Tab-separated table of C-alpha atoms (C1' of nucleotides) in Angstrom:
chain	number	residue	atom	x	y	z
A	247	MET	CA	-5.032	23.843	11.225
A	248	LYS	CA	-2.082	25.933	10.265
A	249	LEU	CA	-0.633	26.183	6.826
A	250	SER	CA	2.815	24.675	6.419
A	251	THR	CA	5.628	26.963	5.410
A	252	ARG	CA	5.893	24.709	2.402
A	253	THR	CA	2.595	26.036	1.159
A	254	ARG	CA	3.132	29.626	2.220
A	255	TYR	CA	6.623	29.873	0.776
A	256	GLY	CA	5.576	27.925	-2.290
A	257	ILE	CA	2.718	30.226	-3.146
A	258	ARG	CA	4.925	33.260	-2.663
A	259	ALA	CA	7.579	31.752	-4.924
A	260	VAL	CA	5.081	30.892	-7.606
A	261	LEU	CA	3.688	34.378	-7.347
A	262	GLU	CA	7.155	35.749	-8.102
A	263	LEU	CA	7.235	33.566	-11.188
A	264	ALA	CA	3.824	34.833	-12.188
A	265	GLU	CA	4.974	38.419	-11.915
A	266	ASN	CA	8.004	37.518	-13.982
A	267	HIS	CA	5.931	35.771	-16.633
A	268	GLY	CA	7.048	36.501	-20.196
A	269	ASN	CA	10.577	37.418	-19.153
A	270	ARG	CA	13.723	35.325	-18.858
A	271	PRO	CA	13.849	32.543	-16.269
A	272	LEU	CA	13.926	33.684	-12.682
A	273	GLN	CA	16.654	32.294	-10.426
A	274	LEU	CA	15.974	30.875	-7.003
A	275	LYS	CA	18.645	33.192	-5.687
A	276	ILE	CA	16.482	36.169	-6.602
A	277	ILE	CA	13.292	34.696	-5.195
A	278	ALA	CA	15.134	33.739	-2.035
A	279	GLN	CA	16.363	37.302	-1.584
A	280	ARG	CA	13.030	38.947	-2.252
A	281	GLN	CA	11.003	36.542	-0.146
A	282	ASP	CA	13.580	35.876	2.532
A	283	ILE	CA	13.636	32.104	2.110
A	284	SER	CA	16.746	29.906	1.956
A	285	VAL	CA	17.774	28.877	-1.554
A	286	LYS	CA	18.222	25.292	-0.457
A	287	TYR	CA	14.730	25.057	0.927
A	288	LEU	CA	13.297	26.708	-2.151
A	289	GLU	CA	14.998	24.087	-4.301
A	290	GLN	CA	12.975	21.414	-2.607
A	291	LEU	CA	9.721	23.281	-2.958
A	292	MET	CA	10.373	23.922	-6.628
A	293	ALA	CA	11.135	20.248	-7.144
A	294	ILE	CA	7.644	19.460	-5.918
A	295	LEU	CA	6.057	22.087	-8.126
A	296	LYS	CA	8.093	20.905	-11.069
A	297	SER	CA	7.116	17.266	-10.755
A	298	ALA	CA	3.522	18.436	-10.563
A	299	GLY	CA	4.018	20.146	-13.890
A	300	LEU	CA	3.360	23.653	-12.617
A	301	VAL	CA	6.792	25.118	-13.292
A	302	ARG	CA	9.617	24.420	-15.685
A	303	SER	CA	13.316	24.669	-14.934
A	304	ILE	CA	16.192	25.788	-17.090
A	305	ARG	CA	19.514	24.494	-15.837
A	306	GLY	CA	22.921	26.047	-16.053
A	307	SER	CA	24.084	29.583	-16.237
A	308	LYS	CA	21.299	32.098	-16.910
A	309	GLY	CA	18.906	29.340	-15.996
A	310	GLY	CA	16.113	29.492	-13.470
A	311	TYR	CA	12.411	28.796	-13.303
A	312	ILE	CA	9.354	29.795	-15.285
A	313	LEU	CA	5.697	28.913	-15.005
A	314	ALA	CA	4.629	25.983	-17.154
A	315	LYS	CA	1.383	27.764	-18.007
A	316	ALA	CA	0.185	31.352	-18.161
A	317	PRO	CA	-0.635	32.763	-14.705
A	318	GLY	CA	-4.271	33.003	-15.714
A	319	GLN	CA	-4.314	29.269	-16.351
A	320	ILE	CA	-3.020	28.222	-12.947
A	321	ARG	CA	-5.581	27.995	-10.211
A	322	LEU	CA	-4.507	28.203	-6.595
A	323	ASN	CA	-5.894	24.812	-5.698
A	324	GLU	CA	-3.375	23.242	-8.084
A	325	VAL	CA	-0.521	24.883	-6.252
A	326	PHE	CA	-2.052	24.204	-2.883
A	327	ASN	CA	-2.732	20.534	-3.556
A	328	CYS	CA	0.783	19.638	-4.488
A	329	LEU	CA	2.378	21.544	-1.616
A	330	GLU	CA	-0.026	20.968	1.222
A	331	GLY	CA	-1.002	17.538	-0.019
A	332	PRO	CA	-4.501	16.744	-1.113
A	333	LEU	CA	-6.763	18.719	1.153
A	334	THR	CA	-8.294	15.937	3.193
A	335	THR	CA	-9.693	17.249	6.398
A	336	VAL	CA	-10.584	13.693	7.422
A	337	GLU	CA	-9.472	10.323	6.109
A	338	CYS	CA	-12.936	8.933	5.602
A	339	LEU	CA	-13.641	11.445	2.861
A	340	GLU	CA	-11.094	9.654	0.699
A	341	ASP	CA	-11.327	6.140	2.002
A	342	GLU	CA	-14.832	4.732	2.261
A	343	ASP	CA	-13.703	1.761	4.321
A	344	TYR	CA	-11.862	3.914	6.819
A	345	CYS	CA	-14.560	3.676	9.447
A	346	ALA	CA	-17.795	1.813	9.918
A	347	ARG	CA	-19.900	4.879	10.697
A	348	THR	CA	-19.304	6.328	7.270
A	349	ALA	CA	-22.835	5.786	5.972
A	350	ASP	CA	-24.736	8.085	8.268
A	351	CYS	CA	-21.893	9.984	9.885
A	352	VAL	CA	-22.950	13.525	10.413
A	353	THR	CA	-19.489	14.813	11.254
A	354	LYS	CA	-18.188	13.434	7.985
A	355	GLN	CA	-20.767	15.500	6.168
A	356	LEU	CA	-19.675	18.496	8.165
A	357	TRP	CA	-16.009	18.185	7.226
A	358	ALA	CA	-16.974	17.613	3.624
A	359	GLN	CA	-18.823	20.893	3.702
A	360	VAL	CA	-15.797	22.712	5.124
A	361	GLN	CA	-13.405	21.094	2.705
A	362	TYR	CA	-15.613	21.985	-0.219
A	363	ALA	CA	-15.709	25.622	0.814
A	364	ILE	CA	-11.928	25.838	0.916
A	365	ILE	CA	-11.406	24.132	-2.422
A	366	ASN	CA	-14.074	26.336	-3.893
A	367	ILE	CA	-12.215	29.508	-2.965
A	368	LEU	CA	-8.854	28.235	-4.146
A	369	GLN	CA	-10.348	27.053	-7.393
A	370	SER	CA	-11.881	30.419	-8.089
A	371	ILE	CA	-8.573	32.310	-7.939
A	372	THR	CA	-5.752	32.164	-10.488
A	373	LEU	CA	-2.198	33.368	-10.096
A	374	GLN	CA	-3.038	36.193	-12.467
A	375	ASP	CA	-5.791	37.289	-10.088
A	376	LEU	CA	-3.240	37.499	-7.289
A	377	VAL	CA	-0.852	39.476	-9.460
A	378	ASN	CA	-3.645	41.912	-10.251
A	379	ARG	CA	-4.478	42.240	-6.598
A	380	THR	CA	-0.868	43.112	-5.860
A	381	LYS	CA	-0.868	45.868	-8.428
A	382	ASN	CA	-3.804	47.687	-6.918
A	383	SER	CA	-3.216	46.595	-3.390
A	384	ARG	CA	-4.224	49.968	-2.057
A	385	LYS	CA	-7.702	49.509	-3.452
A	386	PRO	CA	-8.520	45.819	-3.415
A	387	ASP	CA	-10.879	44.471	-6.083
A	388	TYR	CA	-12.565	42.001	-3.845
A	389	GLN	CA	-14.565	41.847	-0.701
A	390	ILE	CA	-13.880	39.459	2.137
B	7	MET	CA	-4.221	20.558	6.349
B	8	LYS	CA	-5.667	17.645	8.196
B	9	LEU	CA	-7.856	17.867	11.227
B	10	SER	CA	-6.305	16.582	14.413
B	11	THR	CA	-7.920	13.628	16.133
B	12	ARG	CA	-8.363	16.021	19.018
B	13	THR	CA	-10.893	17.934	17.011
B	14	ARG	CA	-12.541	14.962	15.366
B	15	TYR	CA	-12.893	12.986	18.571
B	16	GLY	CA	-13.866	16.093	20.483
B	17	ILE	CA	-16.706	16.981	18.184
B	18	ARG	CA	-17.983	13.425	18.268
B	19	ALA	CA	-17.846	13.416	22.046
B	20	VAL	CA	-19.663	16.697	22.329
B	21	LEU	CA	-22.241	15.420	19.901
B	22	GLU	CA	-22.889	12.498	22.222
B	23	LEU	CA	-23.455	14.977	25.027
B	24	ALA	CA	-25.806	16.936	22.819
B	25	GLU	CA	-27.864	13.838	22.105
B	26	ASN	CA	-27.935	13.123	25.801
B	27	HIS	CA	-28.990	16.660	26.697
B	28	GLY	CA	-31.658	16.820	29.389
B	29	ASN	CA	-30.771	13.426	30.825
B	30	ARG	CA	-28.382	12.414	33.579
B	31	PRO	CA	-24.656	13.045	33.098
B	32	LEU	CA	-23.002	10.893	30.481
B	33	GLN	CA	-19.868	8.991	31.467
B	34	LEU	CA	-16.717	8.987	29.414
B	35	LYS	CA	-16.810	5.205	29.567
B	36	ILE	CA	-20.007	5.242	27.532
B	37	ILE	CA	-18.762	7.784	25.022
B	38	ALA	CA	-15.535	5.864	24.687
B	39	GLN	CA	-17.414	2.676	23.907
B	40	ARG	CA	-19.782	4.221	21.423
B	41	GLN	CA	-17.164	6.266	19.621
B	42	ASP	CA	-14.285	3.846	19.960
B	43	ILE	CA	-11.933	6.284	21.686
B	44	SER	CA	-9.788	5.530	24.728
B	45	VAL	CA	-11.200	6.815	28.005
B	46	LYS	CA	-7.831	8.254	28.970
B	47	TYR	CA	-7.557	10.267	25.812
B	48	LEU	CA	-11.142	11.464	26.116
B	49	GLU	CA	-10.350	12.705	29.612
B	50	GLN	CA	-7.818	15.105	28.175
B	51	LEU	CA	-10.126	16.336	25.486
B	52	MET	CA	-12.901	16.933	27.962
B	53	ALA	CA	-10.517	18.867	30.195
B	54	ILE	CA	-9.956	21.273	27.330
B	55	LEU	CA	-13.656	21.607	26.620
B	56	LYS	CA	-14.342	22.068	30.293
B	57	SER	CA	-11.832	24.845	30.798
B	58	ALA	CA	-13.350	26.538	27.771
B	59	GLY	CA	-16.693	26.445	29.542
B	60	LEU	CA	-18.433	24.269	26.988
B	61	VAL	CA	-19.093	21.281	29.203
B	62	ARG	CA	-19.597	20.689	32.891
B	63	SER	CA	-18.416	17.687	34.858
B	64	ILE	CA	-19.963	15.850	37.764
B	65	ARG	CA	-17.441	13.890	39.751
B	66	GLY	CA	-17.793	10.653	41.603
B	67	SER	CA	-20.120	7.744	41.157
B	68	LYS	CA	-22.997	8.388	38.736
B	69	GLY	CA	-21.074	11.382	37.594
B	70	GLY	CA	-20.120	12.256	34.065
B	71	TYR	CA	-20.385	15.159	31.678
B	72	ILE	CA	-23.130	17.434	30.439
B	73	LEU	CA	-23.159	20.370	28.095
B	74	ALA	CA	-22.850	23.739	29.794
B	75	LYS	CA	-25.418	25.229	27.421
B	76	ALA	CA	-28.283	23.916	25.340
B	77	PRO	CA	-27.107	22.249	22.114
B	78	GLY	CA	-28.808	24.983	20.133
B	79	GLN	CA	-26.665	27.560	21.911
B	80	ILE	CA	-23.314	25.990	21.079
B	81	ARG	CA	-21.894	26.823	17.700
B	82	LEU	CA	-19.344	24.541	16.133
B	83	ASN	CA	-16.694	27.204	15.886
B	84	GLU	CA	-16.631	27.389	19.697
B	85	VAL	CA	-15.860	23.698	19.912
B	86	PHE	CA	-13.461	23.851	17.019
B	87	ASN	CA	-11.527	26.817	18.351
B	88	CYS	CA	-10.706	25.317	21.681
B	89	LEU	CA	-9.708	21.927	20.275
B	90	GLU	CA	-7.934	22.822	17.081
B	91	GLY	CA	-6.595	26.038	18.515
B	92	PRO	CA	-7.611	29.398	17.144
B	93	LEU	CA	-7.951	28.862	13.432
B	94	THR	CA	-4.983	30.825	12.229
B	95	THR	CA	-3.968	29.686	8.827
B	96	VAL	CA	-1.016	32.062	8.953
B	97	GLU	CA	0.657	33.862	11.840
B	98	CYS	CA	0.467	37.310	10.343
B	99	LEU	CA	-3.324	37.309	10.573
B	100	GLU	CA	-2.983	37.481	14.335
B	101	ASP	CA	0.289	39.273	14.737
B	102	GLU	CA	0.623	42.477	12.733
B	103	ASP	CA	4.326	42.724	13.394
B	104	TYR	CA	4.991	39.181	12.305
B	105	CYS	CA	6.316	40.194	8.921
B	106	ALA	CA	7.219	43.393	7.146
B	107	ARG	CA	5.155	42.682	4.041
B	108	THR	CA	1.954	42.714	6.036
B	109	ALA	CA	0.595	45.956	4.625
B	110	ASP	CA	0.147	44.994	1.009
B	111	CYS	CA	0.646	41.248	1.216
B	112	VAL	CA	-1.704	39.643	-1.215
B	113	THR	CA	-1.194	36.124	0.119
B	114	LYS	CA	-2.199	37.307	3.544
B	115	GLN	CA	-5.480	38.526	2.108
B	116	LEU	CA	-5.907	35.169	0.455
B	117	TRP	CA	-5.496	33.173	3.648
B	118	ALA	CA	-7.809	35.568	5.433
B	119	GLN	CA	-10.437	34.842	2.858
B	120	VAL	CA	-10.043	31.085	3.322
B	121	GLN	CA	-10.079	31.377	7.082
B	122	TYR	CA	-13.190	33.479	7.022
B	123	ALA	CA	-15.002	30.926	4.875
B	124	ILE	CA	-14.251	28.150	7.341
B	125	ILE	CA	-15.257	30.135	10.388
B	126	ASN	CA	-18.396	31.206	8.614
B	127	ILE	CA	-19.528	27.627	8.097
B	128	LEU	CA	-18.696	26.535	11.618
B	129	GLN	CA	-20.441	29.565	13.053
B	130	SER	CA	-23.621	28.819	11.147
B	131	ILE	CA	-24.043	25.336	12.630
B	132	THR	CA	-25.029	24.482	16.195
B	133	LEU	CA	-24.769	21.151	17.950
B	134	GLN	CA	-28.541	20.941	17.784
B	135	ASP	CA	-28.336	21.214	14.001
B	136	LEU	CA	-25.994	18.249	13.932
B	137	VAL	CA	-28.270	16.236	16.182
B	138	ASN	CA	-31.152	16.962	13.845
B	139	ARG	CA	-29.101	15.907	10.875
B	140	THR	CA	-28.350	12.618	12.573
B	141	LYS	CA	-32.009	11.913	13.150
B	142	ASN	CA	-32.936	12.184	9.524
B	143	SER	CA	-29.619	11.109	8.151
B	144	ARG	CA	-31.310	9.165	5.403
B	145	LYS	CA	-32.752	12.357	4.060
B	146	PRO	CA	-30.310	15.193	4.772
B	147	ASP	CA	-31.745	18.663	5.216
B	148	TYR	CA	-28.885	20.406	3.496
B	149	GLN	CA	-27.101	20.414	0.221
B	150	ILE	CA	-23.336	20.300	-0.172
C	237	DA	C1'	-15.831	1.086	53.276
C	238	DT	C1'	-16.347	0.239	48.506
C	239	DT	C1'	-17.083	1.466	44.068
C	240	DA	C1'	-17.377	4.594	40.310
C	241	DT	C1'	-16.043	8.417	38.316
C	242	DT	C1'	-13.464	12.641	37.133
C	243	DC	C1'	-8.810	15.117	37.798
C	244	DC	C1'	-3.991	15.853	37.249
C	245	DT	C1'	0.634	15.037	35.740
C	246	DA	C1'	4.198	12.627	33.532
C	247	DT	C1'	6.002	9.851	29.989
C	248	DT	C1'	6.515	7.821	25.472
C	249	DA	C1'	6.533	6.664	20.544
C	250	DC	C1'	5.955	8.414	16.286
C	251	DA	C1'	5.534	11.455	12.442
C	252	DT	C1'	6.105	15.747	10.328
C	253	DT	C1'	8.196	19.997	9.447
C	254	DA	C1'	11.686	23.061	8.419
C	255	DG	C1'	15.845	23.432	7.330
C	256	DT	C1'	21.119	22.407	6.311
C	257	DA	C1'	24.779	20.261	3.685
C	258	DG	C1'	27.334	18.182	0.075
C	259	DT	C1'	27.937	16.561	-4.322
C	260	DA	C1'	26.504	15.809	-9.160
C	261	DT	C1'	24.934	17.521	-13.524
C	262	DA	C1'	23.736	20.758	-17.181
C	263	DT	C1'	24.387	25.172	-19.711
C	264	DT	C1'	26.441	29.490	-20.909
C	265	DA	C1'	30.200	32.579	-21.571
C	266	DC	C1'	34.762	33.386	-22.532
D	8	DG	C1'	37.776	23.461	-23.050
D	9	DT	C1'	37.670	25.691	-18.739
D	10	DA	C1'	35.382	28.502	-15.410
D	11	DA	C1'	31.265	30.169	-13.651
D	12	DT	C1'	26.454	29.702	-12.756
D	13	DA	C1'	22.358	27.271	-11.969
D	14	DT	C1'	19.495	23.433	-11.002
D	15	DA	C1'	19.188	18.224	-9.291
D	16	DC	C1'	19.555	14.841	-6.084
D	17	DT	C1'	20.175	12.666	-1.691
D	18	DA	C1'	21.035	12.446	2.988
D	19	DC	C1'	20.941	14.171	7.476
D	20	DT	C1'	19.327	16.734	11.672
D	21	DA	C1'	16.903	19.411	15.153
D	22	DA	C1'	12.707	20.844	16.821
D	23	DT	C1'	7.986	20.414	17.316
D	24	DG	C1'	3.523	18.518	17.751
D	25	DT	C1'	0.390	14.568	17.940
D	26	DA	C1'	-1.725	10.769	19.873
D	27	DA	C1'	-1.750	8.372	22.881
D	28	DT	C1'	-0.655	5.416	27.637
D	29	DA	C1'	-0.090	5.163	32.632
D	30	DG	C1'	-0.563	5.887	37.560
D	31	DG	C1'	-2.433	7.686	41.201
D	32	DA	C1'	-5.324	11.508	43.676
D	33	DA	C1'	-9.743	13.543	44.633
D	34	DT	C1'	-14.733	13.268	44.968
D	35	DA	C1'	-19.370	11.456	45.317
D	36	DA	C1'	-22.989	7.717	45.788
D	37	DT	C1'	-24.459	3.578	47.955
DNA sequence: ATTATTCCTATTACATTAGTAGTATATTAC
DNA sequence: GTAATATACTACTAATGTAATAGGAATAAT
């Protein structure tokens, strides 16, 4: 139950874009430097985010990436879903016919509960929220 | 972010033991039949659970497995931890030196929040709770 | 002894992840 | 219109982890 680097890197990259919001496009080269990720790998992650409609690319010289929406309009579960894949802790939550026990399966209900809790957190946080947290990181505005 | 079969099978197996609590040891053969898991694979899972002190084994004829504690005394996070590995969504939550950003890393705080939510749910549920849920599965005693 | 069961170790097939590499294409600057 | 700068696309590879399968050893009951 570890996060893939895809997701971790991806969120960090998108966070860079959020901090850059309103300015000129940000190049992968810059993100790669700041976040210590290879440009080539970042390209692939951005391709995923782009096809999901979360970021926009500007090609050519002075090009780069920008967010497709304002940071306050992008919820973390959107980013998470397209990088980590749809958060399906167990198959049977998606596919009713996956197993015969499905009707009264108590473990299924359990995993649904866990999954819901995760989605709930990610849905409640926007990129803007994360940017704000960064700004006053000495004095966090939330409570774990 | 999928659960391993290790964890899914393991929880189902342990749940069988919970339902059998108070009776004679339950054989893997039986669990395997009921849960449609190979005996050989179950053996490995039980070895993990055994070394974690969650179950006890009785060897030889009429042997089998029993829970090491009453079902009400075993919380799901105990089972989960030893099967899925310690729930570490990201390395830096365990290892402070893992990355230089650790001090004011906002994504780290995010993953900590997610991790805590999961652990919190698993900690609040015992095997006995699951057994009870099974009994009145037509009319669940909880709300997702 | 025979049978039933767990115990231990090795092996295998497969999928995924994380990353590298090379070339093509678009845009800007001069 | 050429050079420089970026993204776009596709293929490949190495390492890792997962989900088993297999064979035989040890132990206990009858």
